[in-house]
Structure formats: C-alpha cells, structure tokens
mmCIF file of C-alpha atoms and ligand atoms in Angstrom:
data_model
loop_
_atom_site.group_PDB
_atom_site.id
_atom_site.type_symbol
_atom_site.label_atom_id
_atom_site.label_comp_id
_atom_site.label_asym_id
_atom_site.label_seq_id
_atom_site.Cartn_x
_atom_site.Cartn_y
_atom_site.Cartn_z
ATOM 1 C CA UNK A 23 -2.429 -13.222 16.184
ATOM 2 C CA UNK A 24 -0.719 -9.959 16.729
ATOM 3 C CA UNK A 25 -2.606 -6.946 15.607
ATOM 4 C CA UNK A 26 -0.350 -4.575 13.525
ATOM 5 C CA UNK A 27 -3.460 -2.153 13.047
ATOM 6 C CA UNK A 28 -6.710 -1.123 15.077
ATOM 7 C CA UNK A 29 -8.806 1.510 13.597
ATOM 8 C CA UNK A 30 -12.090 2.440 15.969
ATOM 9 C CA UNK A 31 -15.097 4.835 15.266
ATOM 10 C CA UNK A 32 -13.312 7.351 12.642
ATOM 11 C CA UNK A 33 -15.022 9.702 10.899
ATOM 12 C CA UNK A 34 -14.109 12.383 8.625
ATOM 13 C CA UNK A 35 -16.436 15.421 7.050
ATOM 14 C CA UNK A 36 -15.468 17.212 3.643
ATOM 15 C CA UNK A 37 -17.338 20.018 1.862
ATOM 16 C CA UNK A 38 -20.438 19.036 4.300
ATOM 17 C CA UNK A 39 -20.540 15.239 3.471
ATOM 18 C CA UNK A 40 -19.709 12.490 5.825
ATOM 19 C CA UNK A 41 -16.898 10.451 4.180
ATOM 20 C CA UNK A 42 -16.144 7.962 6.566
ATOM 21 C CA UNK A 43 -18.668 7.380 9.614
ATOM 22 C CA UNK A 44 -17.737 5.171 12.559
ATOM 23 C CA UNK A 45 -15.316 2.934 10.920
ATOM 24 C CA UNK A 46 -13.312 0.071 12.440
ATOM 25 C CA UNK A 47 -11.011 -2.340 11.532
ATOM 26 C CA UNK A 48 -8.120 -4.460 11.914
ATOM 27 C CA UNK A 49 -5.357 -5.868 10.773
ATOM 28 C CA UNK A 50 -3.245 -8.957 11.737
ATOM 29 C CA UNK A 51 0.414 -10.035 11.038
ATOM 30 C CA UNK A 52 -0.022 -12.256 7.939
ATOM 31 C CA UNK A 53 -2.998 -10.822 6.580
ATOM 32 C CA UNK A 54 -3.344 -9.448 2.799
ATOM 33 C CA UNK A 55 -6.377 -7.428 3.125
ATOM 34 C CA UNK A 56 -8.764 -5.751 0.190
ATOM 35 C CA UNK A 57 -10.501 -2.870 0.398
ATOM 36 C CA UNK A 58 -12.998 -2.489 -2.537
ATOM 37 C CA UNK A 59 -15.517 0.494 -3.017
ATOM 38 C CA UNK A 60 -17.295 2.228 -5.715
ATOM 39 C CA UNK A 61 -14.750 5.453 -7.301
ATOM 40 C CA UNK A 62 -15.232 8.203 -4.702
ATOM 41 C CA UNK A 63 -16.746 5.991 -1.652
ATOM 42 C CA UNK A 64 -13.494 6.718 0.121
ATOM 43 C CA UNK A 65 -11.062 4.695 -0.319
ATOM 44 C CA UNK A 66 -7.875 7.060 -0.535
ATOM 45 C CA UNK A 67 -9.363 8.957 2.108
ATOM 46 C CA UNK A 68 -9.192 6.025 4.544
ATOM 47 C CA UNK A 69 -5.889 5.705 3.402
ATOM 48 C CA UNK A 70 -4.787 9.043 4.218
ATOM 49 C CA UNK A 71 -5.780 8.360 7.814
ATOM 50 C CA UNK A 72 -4.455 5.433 8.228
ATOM 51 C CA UNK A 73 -0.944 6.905 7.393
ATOM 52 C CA UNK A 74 -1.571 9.892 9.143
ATOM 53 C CA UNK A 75 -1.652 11.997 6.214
ATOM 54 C CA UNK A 76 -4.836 13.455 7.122
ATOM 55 C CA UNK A 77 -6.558 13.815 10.685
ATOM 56 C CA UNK A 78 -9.797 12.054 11.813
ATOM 57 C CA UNK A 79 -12.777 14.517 12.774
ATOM 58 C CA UNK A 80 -13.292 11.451 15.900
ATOM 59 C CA UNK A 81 -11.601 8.005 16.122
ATOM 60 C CA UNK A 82 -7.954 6.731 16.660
ATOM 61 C CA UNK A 83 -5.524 4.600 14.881
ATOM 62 C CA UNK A 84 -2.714 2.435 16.580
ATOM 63 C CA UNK A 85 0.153 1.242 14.548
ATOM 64 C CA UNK A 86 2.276 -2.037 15.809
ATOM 65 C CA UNK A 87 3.237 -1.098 18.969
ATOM 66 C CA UNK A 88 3.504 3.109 18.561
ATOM 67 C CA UNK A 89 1.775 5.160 20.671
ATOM 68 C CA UNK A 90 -2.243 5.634 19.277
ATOM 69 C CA UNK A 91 -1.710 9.295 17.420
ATOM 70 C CA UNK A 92 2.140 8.769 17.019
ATOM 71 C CA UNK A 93 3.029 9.745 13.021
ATOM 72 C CA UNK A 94 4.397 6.112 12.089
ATOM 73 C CA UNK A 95 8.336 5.376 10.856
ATOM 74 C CA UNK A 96 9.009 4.383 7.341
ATOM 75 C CA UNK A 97 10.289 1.432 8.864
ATOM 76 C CA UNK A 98 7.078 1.065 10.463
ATOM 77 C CA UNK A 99 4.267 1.885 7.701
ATOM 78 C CA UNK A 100 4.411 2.029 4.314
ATOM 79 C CA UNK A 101 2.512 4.048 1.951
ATOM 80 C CA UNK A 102 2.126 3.212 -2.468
ATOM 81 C CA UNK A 103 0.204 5.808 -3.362
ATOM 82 C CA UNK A 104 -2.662 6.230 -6.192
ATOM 83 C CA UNK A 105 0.291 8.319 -8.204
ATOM 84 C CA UNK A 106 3.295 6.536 -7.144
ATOM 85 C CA UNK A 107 5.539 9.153 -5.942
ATOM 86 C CA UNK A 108 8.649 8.183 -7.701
ATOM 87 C CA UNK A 109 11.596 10.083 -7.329
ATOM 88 C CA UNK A 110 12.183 11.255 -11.165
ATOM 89 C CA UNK A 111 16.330 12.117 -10.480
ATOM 90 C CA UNK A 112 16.849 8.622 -9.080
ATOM 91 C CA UNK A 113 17.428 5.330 -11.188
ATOM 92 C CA UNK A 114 14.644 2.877 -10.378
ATOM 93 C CA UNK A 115 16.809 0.313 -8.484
ATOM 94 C CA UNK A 116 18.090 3.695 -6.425
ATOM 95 C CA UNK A 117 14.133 4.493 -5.855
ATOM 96 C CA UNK A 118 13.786 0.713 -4.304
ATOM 97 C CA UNK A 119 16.289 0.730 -2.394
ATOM 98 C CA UNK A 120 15.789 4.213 -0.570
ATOM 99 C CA UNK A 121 13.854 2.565 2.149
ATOM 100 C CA UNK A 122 16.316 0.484 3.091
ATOM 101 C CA UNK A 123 19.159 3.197 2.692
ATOM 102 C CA UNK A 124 17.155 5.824 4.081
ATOM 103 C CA UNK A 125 16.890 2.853 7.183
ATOM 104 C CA UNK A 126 21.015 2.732 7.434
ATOM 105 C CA UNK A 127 20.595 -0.568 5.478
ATOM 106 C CA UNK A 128 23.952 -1.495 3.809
ATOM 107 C CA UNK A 129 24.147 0.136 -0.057
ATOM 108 C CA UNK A 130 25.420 -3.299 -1.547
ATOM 109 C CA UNK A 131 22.418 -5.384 0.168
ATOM 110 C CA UNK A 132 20.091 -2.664 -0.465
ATOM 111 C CA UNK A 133 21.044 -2.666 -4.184
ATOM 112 C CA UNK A 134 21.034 -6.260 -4.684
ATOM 113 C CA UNK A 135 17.243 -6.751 -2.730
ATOM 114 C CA UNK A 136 16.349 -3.916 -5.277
ATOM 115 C CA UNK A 137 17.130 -5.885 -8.041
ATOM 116 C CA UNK A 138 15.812 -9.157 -6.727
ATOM 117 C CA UNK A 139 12.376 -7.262 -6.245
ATOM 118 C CA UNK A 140 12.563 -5.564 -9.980
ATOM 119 C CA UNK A 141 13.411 -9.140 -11.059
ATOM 120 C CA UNK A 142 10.446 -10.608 -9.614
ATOM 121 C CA UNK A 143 8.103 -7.759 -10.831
ATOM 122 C CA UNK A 144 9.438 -8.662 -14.423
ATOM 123 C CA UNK A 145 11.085 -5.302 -14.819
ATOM 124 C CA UNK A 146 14.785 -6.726 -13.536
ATOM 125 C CA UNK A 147 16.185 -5.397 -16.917
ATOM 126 C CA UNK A 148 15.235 -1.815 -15.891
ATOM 127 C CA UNK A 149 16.925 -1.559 -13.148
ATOM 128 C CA UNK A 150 19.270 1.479 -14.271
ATOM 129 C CA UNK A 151 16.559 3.234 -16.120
ATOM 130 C CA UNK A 152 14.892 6.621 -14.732
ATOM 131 C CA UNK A 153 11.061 7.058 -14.249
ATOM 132 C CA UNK A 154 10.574 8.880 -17.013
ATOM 133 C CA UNK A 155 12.137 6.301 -19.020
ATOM 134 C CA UNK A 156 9.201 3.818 -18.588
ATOM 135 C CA UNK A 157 5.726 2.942 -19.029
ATOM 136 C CA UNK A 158 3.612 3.665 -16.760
ATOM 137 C CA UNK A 159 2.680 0.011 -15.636
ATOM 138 C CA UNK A 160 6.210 -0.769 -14.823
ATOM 139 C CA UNK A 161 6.210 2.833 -12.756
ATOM 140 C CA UNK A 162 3.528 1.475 -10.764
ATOM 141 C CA UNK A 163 5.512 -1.947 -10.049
ATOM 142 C CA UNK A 164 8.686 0.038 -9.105
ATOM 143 C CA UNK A 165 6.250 2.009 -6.550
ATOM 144 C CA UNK A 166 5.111 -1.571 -5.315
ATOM 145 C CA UNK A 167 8.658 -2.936 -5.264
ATOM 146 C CA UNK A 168 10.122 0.108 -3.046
ATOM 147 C CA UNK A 169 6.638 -0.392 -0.919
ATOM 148 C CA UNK A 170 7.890 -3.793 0.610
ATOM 149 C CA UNK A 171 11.433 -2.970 0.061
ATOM 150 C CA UNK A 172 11.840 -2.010 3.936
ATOM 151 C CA UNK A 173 10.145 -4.886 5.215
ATOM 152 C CA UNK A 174 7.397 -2.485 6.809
ATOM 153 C CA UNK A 175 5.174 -4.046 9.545
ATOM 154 C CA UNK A 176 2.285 -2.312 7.744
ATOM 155 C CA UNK A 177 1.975 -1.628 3.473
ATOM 156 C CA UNK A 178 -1.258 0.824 3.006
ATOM 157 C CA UNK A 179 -1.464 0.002 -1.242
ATOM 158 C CA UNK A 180 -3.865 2.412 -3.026
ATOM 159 C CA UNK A 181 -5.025 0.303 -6.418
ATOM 160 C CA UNK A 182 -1.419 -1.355 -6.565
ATOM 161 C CA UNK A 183 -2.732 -3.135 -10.278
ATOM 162 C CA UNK A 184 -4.281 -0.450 -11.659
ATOM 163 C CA UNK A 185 -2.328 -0.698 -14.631
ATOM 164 C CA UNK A 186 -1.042 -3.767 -15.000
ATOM 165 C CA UNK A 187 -2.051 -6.748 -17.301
ATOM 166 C CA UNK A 188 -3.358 -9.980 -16.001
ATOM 167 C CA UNK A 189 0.038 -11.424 -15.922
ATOM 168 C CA UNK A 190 1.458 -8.924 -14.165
ATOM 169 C CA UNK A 191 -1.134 -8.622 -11.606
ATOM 170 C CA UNK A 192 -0.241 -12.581 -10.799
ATOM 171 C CA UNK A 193 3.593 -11.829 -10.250
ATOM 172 C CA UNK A 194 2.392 -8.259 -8.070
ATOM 173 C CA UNK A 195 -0.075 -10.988 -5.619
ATOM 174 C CA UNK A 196 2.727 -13.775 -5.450
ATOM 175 C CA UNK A 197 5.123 -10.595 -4.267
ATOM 176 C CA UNK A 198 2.357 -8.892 -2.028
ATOM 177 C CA UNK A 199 1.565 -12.301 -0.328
ATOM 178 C CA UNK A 200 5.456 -13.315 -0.093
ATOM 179 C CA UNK A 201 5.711 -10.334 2.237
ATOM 180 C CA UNK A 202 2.648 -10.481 4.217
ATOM 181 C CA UNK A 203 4.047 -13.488 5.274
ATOM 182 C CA UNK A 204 7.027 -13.106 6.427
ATOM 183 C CA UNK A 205 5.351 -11.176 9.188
ATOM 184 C CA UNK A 206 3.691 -7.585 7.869
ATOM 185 C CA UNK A 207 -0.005 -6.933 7.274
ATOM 186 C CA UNK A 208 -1.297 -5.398 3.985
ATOM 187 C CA UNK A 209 -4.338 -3.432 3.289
ATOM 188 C CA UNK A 210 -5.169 -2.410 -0.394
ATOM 189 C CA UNK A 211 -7.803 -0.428 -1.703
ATOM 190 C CA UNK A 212 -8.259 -2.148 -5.183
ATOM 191 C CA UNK A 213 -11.318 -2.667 -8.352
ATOM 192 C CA UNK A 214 -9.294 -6.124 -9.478
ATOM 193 C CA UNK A 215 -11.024 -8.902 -8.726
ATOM 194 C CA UNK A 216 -7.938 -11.272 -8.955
ATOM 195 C CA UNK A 217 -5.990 -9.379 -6.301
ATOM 196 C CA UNK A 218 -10.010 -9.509 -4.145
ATOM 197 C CA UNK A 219 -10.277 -13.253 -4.676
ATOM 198 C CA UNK A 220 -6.708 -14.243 -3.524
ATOM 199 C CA UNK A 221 -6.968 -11.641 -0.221
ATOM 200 C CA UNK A 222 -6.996 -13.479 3.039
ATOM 201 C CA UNK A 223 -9.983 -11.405 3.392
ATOM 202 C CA UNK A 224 -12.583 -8.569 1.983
ATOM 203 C CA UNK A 225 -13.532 -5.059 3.296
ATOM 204 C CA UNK A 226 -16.257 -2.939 1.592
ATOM 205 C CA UNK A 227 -16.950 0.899 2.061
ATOM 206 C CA UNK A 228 -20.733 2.143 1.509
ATOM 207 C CA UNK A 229 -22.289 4.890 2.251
ATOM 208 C CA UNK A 230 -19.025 5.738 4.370
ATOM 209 C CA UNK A 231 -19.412 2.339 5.705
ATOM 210 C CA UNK A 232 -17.179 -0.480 6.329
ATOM 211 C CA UNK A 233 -17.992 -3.796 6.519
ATOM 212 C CA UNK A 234 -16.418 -7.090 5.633
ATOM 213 C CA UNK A 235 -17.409 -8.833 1.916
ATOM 214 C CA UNK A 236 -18.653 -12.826 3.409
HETATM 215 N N1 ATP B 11 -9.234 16.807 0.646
HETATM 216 C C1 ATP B 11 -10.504 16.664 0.269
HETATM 217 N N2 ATP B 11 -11.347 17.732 0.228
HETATM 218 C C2 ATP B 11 -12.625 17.592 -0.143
HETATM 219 N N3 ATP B 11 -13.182 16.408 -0.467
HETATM 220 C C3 ATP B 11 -12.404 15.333 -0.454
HETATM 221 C C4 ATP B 11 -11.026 15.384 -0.093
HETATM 222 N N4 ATP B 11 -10.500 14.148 -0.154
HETATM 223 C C5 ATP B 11 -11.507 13.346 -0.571
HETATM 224 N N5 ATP B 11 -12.646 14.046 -0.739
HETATM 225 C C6 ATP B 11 -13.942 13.494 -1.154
HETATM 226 O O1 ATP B 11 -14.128 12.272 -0.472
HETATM 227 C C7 ATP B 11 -14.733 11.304 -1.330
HETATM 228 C C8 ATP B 11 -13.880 10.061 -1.343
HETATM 229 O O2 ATP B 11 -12.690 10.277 -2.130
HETATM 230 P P1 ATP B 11 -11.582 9.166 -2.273
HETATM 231 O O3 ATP B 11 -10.462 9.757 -3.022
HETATM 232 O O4 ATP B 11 -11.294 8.596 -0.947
HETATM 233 O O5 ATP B 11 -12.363 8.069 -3.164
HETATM 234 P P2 ATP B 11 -11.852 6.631 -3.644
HETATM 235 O O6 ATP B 11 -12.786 5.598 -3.061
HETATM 236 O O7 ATP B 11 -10.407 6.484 -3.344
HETATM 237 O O8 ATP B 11 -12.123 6.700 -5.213
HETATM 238 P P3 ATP B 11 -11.244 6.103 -6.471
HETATM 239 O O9 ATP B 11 -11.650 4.639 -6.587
HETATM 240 O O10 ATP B 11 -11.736 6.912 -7.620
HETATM 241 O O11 ATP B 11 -9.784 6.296 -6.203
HETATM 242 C C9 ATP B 11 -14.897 11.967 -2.690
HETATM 243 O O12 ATP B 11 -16.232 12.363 -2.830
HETATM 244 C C10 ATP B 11 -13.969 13.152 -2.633
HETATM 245 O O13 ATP B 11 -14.457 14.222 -3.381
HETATM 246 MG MG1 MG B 12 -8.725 6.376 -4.570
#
C-alpha cells in the first residue's frame, strides 16, 4: 500500500511542557484513521504539524510524494479545522466548491459536486444560504463537505462530528469512508465513538504519546 503520510520522531515544546515527544505514524491510501485523546493531550497540535501550520522542535513529515519539509498544495492536503473556517461572504455551495475552483476545476462541475456533497450531508436544501444563515451543525458539515471537495490525497479532520446528532454522524462516516476510498487517506482527531469504531484503525495520544488503540 502506498503511504500518503510518514511522520517520524516529532516533538514539539510549549510554555516548558513537552506536547508531542517522539511521535510516528503513518498513513496509507484507503485508510480512515482516528485519533482520540483526552481535551488538551494534543490533538490539534499534531494537526498543526501535520499541515505545516506549525514547525516541529525535531522530526519530519512527508506528504504523498512532496519533498519532506515542502508546505503541501490544497490539492494535496486538506485541512477541517476545530472552527471551520468558512468563508462568511460566500454562499455555502460557493464555499464547497472553492477547492475545486481555486484548482481551475470547471465552475458548472464544481457547482454541481457541491451540491451532490450538501445533498449527501442532508443540508442539499441549503445550498444558496450564507454561513451565518445556519446552525452551527450544518456549518460544520459544509466545512466537511468543502474538506473532500478537491479530492485531496490527504484530509487532516479536527473533531469533524462534534456537533452533529447520531444521524448525522452516520451520513458524515458513509461520506468520509466514500472518499478514503477512492484513493486518499484520512486522519481525524475525534471523542465519537461511532466515527472510532467504524475507523480502519485507532491512534491514541498520552502523555504526548502515540500509540495505536488494539
Ligand atoms: N500555540 C500554543 N502555545 C502554547 N501552548 C499551546 C499552543 N498550542 C497548544 N498548546 C498546548 O498544547 C496542549 C495540547 O493542545 P491541543 O489543542 O492540541 O489539545 P487537543 O487534544 O486538541 O484538545 P481538545 O480535545 O480540547 O481539542 C494544551 O495543553 C495547550 O495548552
Ligand atoms: Mg483540539
């Protein structure tokens, strides 16, 4: 199996306290991945390396085939974030699409995918609505929808269900495991056991710790 991600030995130090310590980890095409950790253990902060947000104090991180330090392509890696990052002056069909427009994808495909992924999120009569126009559950599945929208090779998903009811959560695993897939890997730092138990498999931080749930 190819291997879309390969962490090794990162660490990162804030305030004096050692976040992350020597952690490792990989991910292959096809692979919906959980991350699960008590608030604070650092989740997000993994995260943030990952998508080169923030910089290791020591380790590396490759991406697909990108040079190991190389600030990854949209097209490349994805990022949901724990707050979304919506645009606010764009309709939520024009926030989905973006990746793919922002990609020179055609505006009529782009539109249409956008509404197919809406659809499937439950949220397909939305479409021409603005952010602040709804709740704040069906912000956080236009975040997810734009997330795969670009067919990235890697999705980094910070707590992707935080907000969602069970039956939502069902429609956001079906869509997250629909695009691992067709060919992208998936890692999501996540407290919901349903999205845990239907991951191909489990990662655990402790102490700053990784280590793989049996
Ligand atoms: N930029 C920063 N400066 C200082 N400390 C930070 C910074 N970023 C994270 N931390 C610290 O690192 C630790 C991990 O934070 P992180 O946000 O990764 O936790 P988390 O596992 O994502 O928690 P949650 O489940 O609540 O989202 C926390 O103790 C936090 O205070
Ligand atoms: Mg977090």
């Amino acid at each position: 199996m190819t291997a879309l991600l390969s962490v090794s030995g990162l660490s990162r130090r804030f305030l004096g306290t050692d976040v992350l310590k020597d952690v490792g980890l990989e991910l292959a095409e096809g692979e919906l991945v959980t991350l699960v950790g008590r608030s604070g253990s650092g989740k997000s902060a993994l995260l943030a390396l990952l998508a080169g947000f923030d910089q290791p104090d020591r380790g590396s991180v490759r991406i697909a085939d990108l040079p190991a330090g190389m600030p990854p392509p949209w097209s490349t890696m994805a990022v949901l974030p724990q707050s979304f990052g919506l645009l606010d002056e764009l309709t939520l069909e024009e926030n989905v699409a973006s990746p793919m427009l922002f990609g020179g994808g055609r505006v009529t495909e782009a539109m249409a995918r956008a509404g197919d992924l809406l659809g499937r999120l439950g949220i397909g009569d939305l479409t021409r609505r603005y952010p602040g126009e709804i709740s704040i559950g069906q912000r956080q599945r236009v975040a997810l929808a734009r997330a795969v929208a670009g067919r990235p090779k890697v999705l980094l998903a910070d707590e992707p269900t935080a907000h969602l009811d069970h039956a939502t959560i069902d429609l956001a695993v079906r869509l997250l495991l629909d695009f691992v897939d067709e060919g992208s890997a998936c890692l999501v730092a996540t407290h919901d056991p349903t999205l845990t138990a239907r991951a191909h498999r489990r990662l655990q931080l402790i102490d700053g710790r990784i280590s793989e749930v049996q």
